[in-house]
């Protein structure tokens, strides 16, 4: 008599990994909540990069001025003061640039965000 056996092994961990890999390759459709989140993040983070770059450049200019003041790069106090003031001025411009870019992005994105939020809240 031939005995037929059935061998079955199941691993929830492997099945989960298979589903995750499969989902990476399926075409994704962005739902409205995800669109709303993306627009909100875009409006809140507008201007951060430009303000950061301006602040870092100003800090570097200020640092070079300090090097002149401490006589590391040269012995000119006038250059040290000029570079220090220039660097401080550039650093001071970072926040107004951030505010203006953020305000402009909010003005542009507000109608879409409000329309989408109203549509989602009515559903």
JSON list of C-alpha atoms in Angstrom, two decimals:
[
{"chain": "A", "resi": 1, "resn": "UNK", "atom": "CA", "xyz": [0.00, 0.00, 0.00]},
{"chain": "A", "resi": 2, "resn": "UNK", "atom": "CA", "xyz": [1.32, 3.39, -1.00]},
{"chain": "A", "resi": 3, "resn": "UNK", "atom": "CA", "xyz": [0.86, 6.02, 1.61]},
{"chain": "A", "resi": 4, "resn": "UNK", "atom": "CA", "xyz": [0.28, 9.48, 0.22]},
{"chain": "A", "resi": 5, "resn": "UNK", "atom": "CA", "xyz": [1.28, 12.25, 2.49]},
{"chain": "A", "resi": 6, "resn": "UNK", "atom": "CA", "xyz": [0.79, 15.94, 2.24]},
{"chain": "A", "resi": 7, "resn": "UNK", "atom": "CA", "xyz": [3.41, 18.21, 3.66]},
{"chain": "A", "resi": 8, "resn": "UNK", "atom": "CA", "xyz": [2.50, 21.84, 4.24]},
{"chain": "A", "resi": 9, "resn": "UNK", "atom": "CA", "xyz": [4.54, 24.54, 5.86]},
{"chain": "A", "resi": 10, "resn": "UNK", "atom": "CA", "xyz": [3.28, 28.03, 6.50]},
{"chain": "A", "resi": 11, "resn": "UNK", "atom": "CA", "xyz": [5.23, 30.99, 7.67]},
{"chain": "A", "resi": 12, "resn": "UNK", "atom": "CA", "xyz": [3.36, 34.18, 8.46]},
{"chain": "A", "resi": 13, "resn": "UNK", "atom": "CA", "xyz": [6.62, 36.12, 8.34]},
{"chain": "A", "resi": 14, "resn": "UNK", "atom": "CA", "xyz": [7.39, 34.90, 4.81]},
{"chain": "A", "resi": 15, "resn": "UNK", "atom": "CA", "xyz": [3.84, 35.58, 3.63]},
{"chain": "A", "resi": 16, "resn": "UNK", "atom": "CA", "xyz": [4.04, 39.12, 4.97]},
{"chain": "A", "resi": 17, "resn": "UNK", "atom": "CA", "xyz": [7.37, 39.66, 3.25]},
{"chain": "A", "resi": 18, "resn": "UNK", "atom": "CA", "xyz": [5.98, 38.34, -0.02]},
{"chain": "A", "resi": 19, "resn": "UNK", "atom": "CA", "xyz": [2.98, 40.70, 0.22]},
{"chain": "A", "resi": 20, "resn": "UNK", "atom": "CA", "xyz": [5.29, 43.66, 0.92]},
{"chain": "A", "resi": 21, "resn": "UNK", "atom": "CA", "xyz": [7.53, 42.85, -2.03]},
{"chain": "A", "resi": 22, "resn": "UNK", "atom": "CA", "xyz": [4.53, 42.37, -4.29]},
{"chain": "A", "resi": 23, "resn": "UNK", "atom": "CA", "xyz": [2.99, 45.68, -3.21]},
{"chain": "A", "resi": 24, "resn": "UNK", "atom": "CA", "xyz": [6.16, 47.58, -4.19]},
{"chain": "A", "resi": 25, "resn": "UNK", "atom": "CA", "xyz": [5.69, 46.57, -7.81]},
{"chain": "A", "resi": 26, "resn": "UNK", "atom": "CA", "xyz": [1.96, 47.13, -8.12]},
{"chain": "A", "resi": 27, "resn": "UNK", "atom": "CA", "xyz": [0.85, 50.42, -9.63]},
{"chain": "A", "resi": 28, "resn": "UNK", "atom": "CA", "xyz": [-0.08, 52.76, -6.81]},
{"chain": "A", "resi": 29, "resn": "UNK", "atom": "CA", "xyz": [-3.00, 55.09, -6.78]},
{"chain": "A", "resi": 30, "resn": "UNK", "atom": "CA", "xyz": [-2.72, 57.98, -4.41]},
{"chain": "A", "resi": 31, "resn": "UNK", "atom": "CA", "xyz": [-5.90, 58.42, -2.42]},
{"chain": "A", "resi": 32, "resn": "UNK", "atom": "CA", "xyz": [-7.25, 61.84, -1.51]},
{"chain": "A", "resi": 33, "resn": "UNK", "atom": "CA", "xyz": [-6.05, 61.75, 2.08]},
{"chain": "A", "resi": 34, "resn": "UNK", "atom": "CA", "xyz": [-2.50, 61.09, 0.92]},
{"chain": "A", "resi": 35, "resn": "UNK", "atom": "CA", "xyz": [-2.78, 63.97, -1.56]},
{"chain": "A", "resi": 36, "resn": "UNK", "atom": "CA", "xyz": [-3.99, 66.24, 1.24]},
{"chain": "A", "resi": 37, "resn": "UNK", "atom": "CA", "xyz": [-1.09, 65.19, 3.48]},
{"chain": "A", "resi": 38, "resn": "UNK", "atom": "CA", "xyz": [1.42, 65.77, 0.69]},
{"chain": "A", "resi": 39, "resn": "UNK", "atom": "CA", "xyz": [0.03, 69.23, -0.08]},
{"chain": "A", "resi": 40, "resn": "UNK", "atom": "CA", "xyz": [0.02, 70.15, 3.61]},
{"chain": "A", "resi": 41, "resn": "UNK", "atom": "CA", "xyz": [3.63, 69.05, 4.02]},
{"chain": "A", "resi": 42, "resn": "UNK", "atom": "CA", "xyz": [4.61, 70.97, 0.89]},
{"chain": "A", "resi": 43, "resn": "UNK", "atom": "CA", "xyz": [2.98, 74.15, 2.22]},
{"chain": "A", "resi": 44, "resn": "UNK", "atom": "CA", "xyz": [4.57, 73.83, 5.67]},
{"chain": "A", "resi": 45, "resn": "UNK", "atom": "CA", "xyz": [8.07, 73.01, 4.43]},
{"chain": "A", "resi": 46, "resn": "UNK", "atom": "CA", "xyz": [8.27, 75.60, 1.66]},
{"chain": "A", "resi": 47, "resn": "UNK", "atom": "CA", "xyz": [11.22, 77.89, 2.11]},
{"chain": "A", "resi": 48, "resn": "UNK", "atom": "CA", "xyz": [13.15, 75.69, 4.54]},
{"chain": "A", "resi": 49, "resn": "UNK", "atom": "CA", "xyz": [15.84, 74.71, 2.06]},
{"chain": "A", "resi": 50, "resn": "UNK", "atom": "CA", "xyz": [16.45, 78.21, 0.73]},
{"chain": "A", "resi": 51, "resn": "UNK", "atom": "CA", "xyz": [16.55, 79.68, 4.25]},
{"chain": "A", "resi": 52, "resn": "UNK", "atom": "CA", "xyz": [18.94, 76.96, 5.35]},
{"chain": "A", "resi": 53, "resn": "UNK", "atom": "CA", "xyz": [21.30, 77.60, 2.44]},
{"chain": "A", "resi": 54, "resn": "UNK", "atom": "CA", "xyz": [21.25, 81.35, 3.06]},
{"chain": "A", "resi": 55, "resn": "UNK", "atom": "CA", "xyz": [21.90, 80.83, 6.76]},
{"chain": "A", "resi": 56, "resn": "UNK", "atom": "CA", "xyz": [24.81, 78.47, 6.17]},
{"chain": "A", "resi": 57, "resn": "UNK", "atom": "CA", "xyz": [26.42, 80.80, 3.62]},
{"chain": "A", "resi": 58, "resn": "UNK", "atom": "CA", "xyz": [26.05, 83.71, 6.04]},
{"chain": "A", "resi": 59, "resn": "UNK", "atom": "CA", "xyz": [27.56, 81.66, 8.83]},
{"chain": "A", "resi": 60, "resn": "UNK", "atom": "CA", "xyz": [30.53, 80.72, 6.65]},
{"chain": "A", "resi": 61, "resn": "UNK", "atom": "CA", "xyz": [31.13, 84.37, 5.71]},
{"chain": "A", "resi": 62, "resn": "UNK", "atom": "CA", "xyz": [30.90, 85.31, 9.38]},
{"chain": "A", "resi": 63, "resn": "UNK", "atom": "CA", "xyz": [33.38, 82.55, 10.24]},
{"chain": "A", "resi": 64, "resn": "UNK", "atom": "CA", "xyz": [35.89, 83.80, 7.68]},
{"chain": "A", "resi": 65, "resn": "UNK", "atom": "CA", "xyz": [35.55, 87.25, 9.25]},
{"chain": "A", "resi": 66, "resn": "UNK", "atom": "CA", "xyz": [36.29, 85.73, 12.64]},
{"chain": "A", "resi": 67, "resn": "UNK", "atom": "CA", "xyz": [39.38, 84.07, 11.20]},
{"chain": "A", "resi": 68, "resn": "UNK", "atom": "CA", "xyz": [40.62, 87.47, 10.09]},
{"chain": "A", "resi": 69, "resn": "UNK", "atom": "CA", "xyz": [39.78, 88.92, 13.51]},
{"chain": "A", "resi": 70, "resn": "UNK", "atom": "CA", "xyz": [41.72, 86.17, 15.28]},
{"chain": "A", "resi": 71, "resn": "UNK", "atom": "CA", "xyz": [44.62, 86.63, 12.85]},
{"chain": "A", "resi": 72, "resn": "UNK", "atom": "CA", "xyz": [44.37, 83.10, 11.48]},
{"chain": "A", "resi": 73, "resn": "UNK", "atom": "CA", "xyz": [43.98, 84.11, 7.81]},
{"chain": "A", "resi": 74, "resn": "UNK", "atom": "CA", "xyz": [45.40, 87.60, 7.93]},
{"chain": "A", "resi": 75, "resn": "UNK", "atom": "CA", "xyz": [45.99, 90.65, 10.06]},
{"chain": "A", "resi": 76, "resn": "UNK", "atom": "CA", "xyz": [43.28, 93.00, 8.85]},
{"chain": "A", "resi": 77, "resn": "UNK", "atom": "CA", "xyz": [40.71, 94.05, 11.42]},
{"chain": "A", "resi": 78, "resn": "UNK", "atom": "CA", "xyz": [38.83, 96.06, 8.80]},
{"chain": "A", "resi": 79, "resn": "UNK", "atom": "CA", "xyz": [38.28, 92.95, 6.67]},
{"chain": "A", "resi": 80, "resn": "UNK", "atom": "CA", "xyz": [37.24, 91.06, 9.80]},
{"chain": "A", "resi": 81, "resn": "UNK", "atom": "CA", "xyz": [34.61, 93.65, 10.69]},
{"chain": "A", "resi": 82, "resn": "UNK", "atom": "CA", "xyz": [33.31, 93.91, 7.11]},
{"chain": "A", "resi": 83, "resn": "UNK", "atom": "CA", "xyz": [33.03, 90.13, 6.69]},
{"chain": "A", "resi": 84, "resn": "UNK", "atom": "CA", "xyz": [31.46, 89.79, 10.13]},
{"chain": "A", "resi": 85, "resn": "UNK", "atom": "CA", "xyz": [28.80, 92.40, 9.34]},
{"chain": "A", "resi": 86, "resn": "UNK", "atom": "CA", "xyz": [28.20, 90.93, 5.90]},
{"chain": "A", "resi": 87, "resn": "UNK", "atom": "CA", "xyz": [27.85, 87.42, 7.32]},
{"chain": "A", "resi": 88, "resn": "UNK", "atom": "CA", "xyz": [25.48, 88.61, 10.05]},
{"chain": "A", "resi": 89, "resn": "UNK", "atom": "CA", "xyz": [23.42, 90.45, 7.45]},
{"chain": "A", "resi": 90, "resn": "UNK", "atom": "CA", "xyz": [23.17, 87.39, 5.23]},
{"chain": "A", "resi": 91, "resn": "UNK", "atom": "CA", "xyz": [22.19, 85.22, 8.22]},
{"chain": "A", "resi": 92, "resn": "UNK", "atom": "CA", "xyz": [19.58, 87.80, 9.16]},
{"chain": "A", "resi": 93, "resn": "UNK", "atom": "CA", "xyz": [18.01, 87.51, 5.70]},
{"chain": "A", "resi": 94, "resn": "UNK", "atom": "CA", "xyz": [17.34, 83.78, 6.10]},
{"chain": "A", "resi": 95, "resn": "UNK", "atom": "CA", "xyz": [14.19, 84.10, 8.20]},
{"chain": "A", "resi": 96, "resn": "UNK", "atom": "CA", "xyz": [12.47, 86.74, 6.03]},
{"chain": "A", "resi": 97, "resn": "UNK", "atom": "CA", "xyz": [13.19, 84.58, 2.97]},
{"chain": "A", "resi": 98, "resn": "UNK", "atom": "CA", "xyz": [11.67, 81.59, 4.78]},
{"chain": "A", "resi": 99, "resn": "UNK", "atom": "CA", "xyz": [8.57, 83.58, 5.73]},
{"chain": "A", "resi": 100, "resn": "UNK", "atom": "CA", "xyz": [8.02, 85.00, 2.24]},
{"chain": "A", "resi": 101, "resn": "UNK", "atom": "CA", "xyz": [8.48, 81.64, 0.50]},
{"chain": "A", "resi": 102, "resn": "UNK", "atom": "CA", "xyz": [6.19, 79.94, 3.02]},
{"chain": "A", "resi": 103, "resn": "UNK", "atom": "CA", "xyz": [3.54, 82.62, 2.63]},
{"chain": "A", "resi": 104, "resn": "UNK", "atom": "CA", "xyz": [3.68, 82.36, -1.17]},
{"chain": "A", "resi": 105, "resn": "UNK", "atom": "CA", "xyz": [3.40, 78.55, -1.08]},
{"chain": "A", "resi": 106, "resn": "UNK", "atom": "CA", "xyz": [0.46, 78.73, 1.33]},
{"chain": "A", "resi": 107, "resn": "UNK", "atom": "CA", "xyz": [-1.32, 81.23, -0.92]},
{"chain": "A", "resi": 108, "resn": "UNK", "atom": "CA", "xyz": [-0.84, 78.97, -3.93]},
{"chain": "A", "resi": 109, "resn": "UNK", "atom": "CA", "xyz": [-1.83, 75.73, -2.20]},
{"chain": "A", "resi": 110, "resn": "UNK", "atom": "CA", "xyz": [-4.64, 76.98, 0.06]},
{"chain": "A", "resi": 111, "resn": "UNK", "atom": "CA", "xyz": [-7.47, 76.66, -2.52]},
{"chain": "A", "resi": 112, "resn": "UNK", "atom": "CA", "xyz": [-6.53, 73.07, -3.39]},
{"chain": "A", "resi": 113, "resn": "UNK", "atom": "CA", "xyz": [-6.06, 72.08, 0.25]},
{"chain": "A", "resi": 114, "resn": "UNK", "atom": "CA", "xyz": [-9.37, 73.61, 1.35]},
{"chain": "A", "resi": 115, "resn": "UNK", "atom": "CA", "xyz": [-11.30, 72.10, -1.57]},
{"chain": "A", "resi": 116, "resn": "UNK", "atom": "CA", "xyz": [-9.85, 68.67, -0.92]},
{"chain": "A", "resi": 117, "resn": "UNK", "atom": "CA", "xyz": [-10.43, 68.93, 2.85]},
{"chain": "A", "resi": 118, "resn": "UNK", "atom": "CA", "xyz": [-14.05, 70.01, 2.30]},
{"chain": "A", "resi": 119, "resn": "UNK", "atom": "CA", "xyz": [-14.58, 67.14, -0.15]},
{"chain": "A", "resi": 120, "resn": "UNK", "atom": "CA", "xyz": [-13.15, 64.62, 2.30]},
{"chain": "A", "resi": 121, "resn": "UNK", "atom": "CA", "xyz": [-15.06, 65.98, 5.29]},
{"chain": "A", "resi": 122, "resn": "UNK", "atom": "CA", "xyz": [-18.37, 65.84, 3.40]},
{"chain": "A", "resi": 123, "resn": "UNK", "atom": "CA", "xyz": [-17.86, 62.18, 2.55]}
]
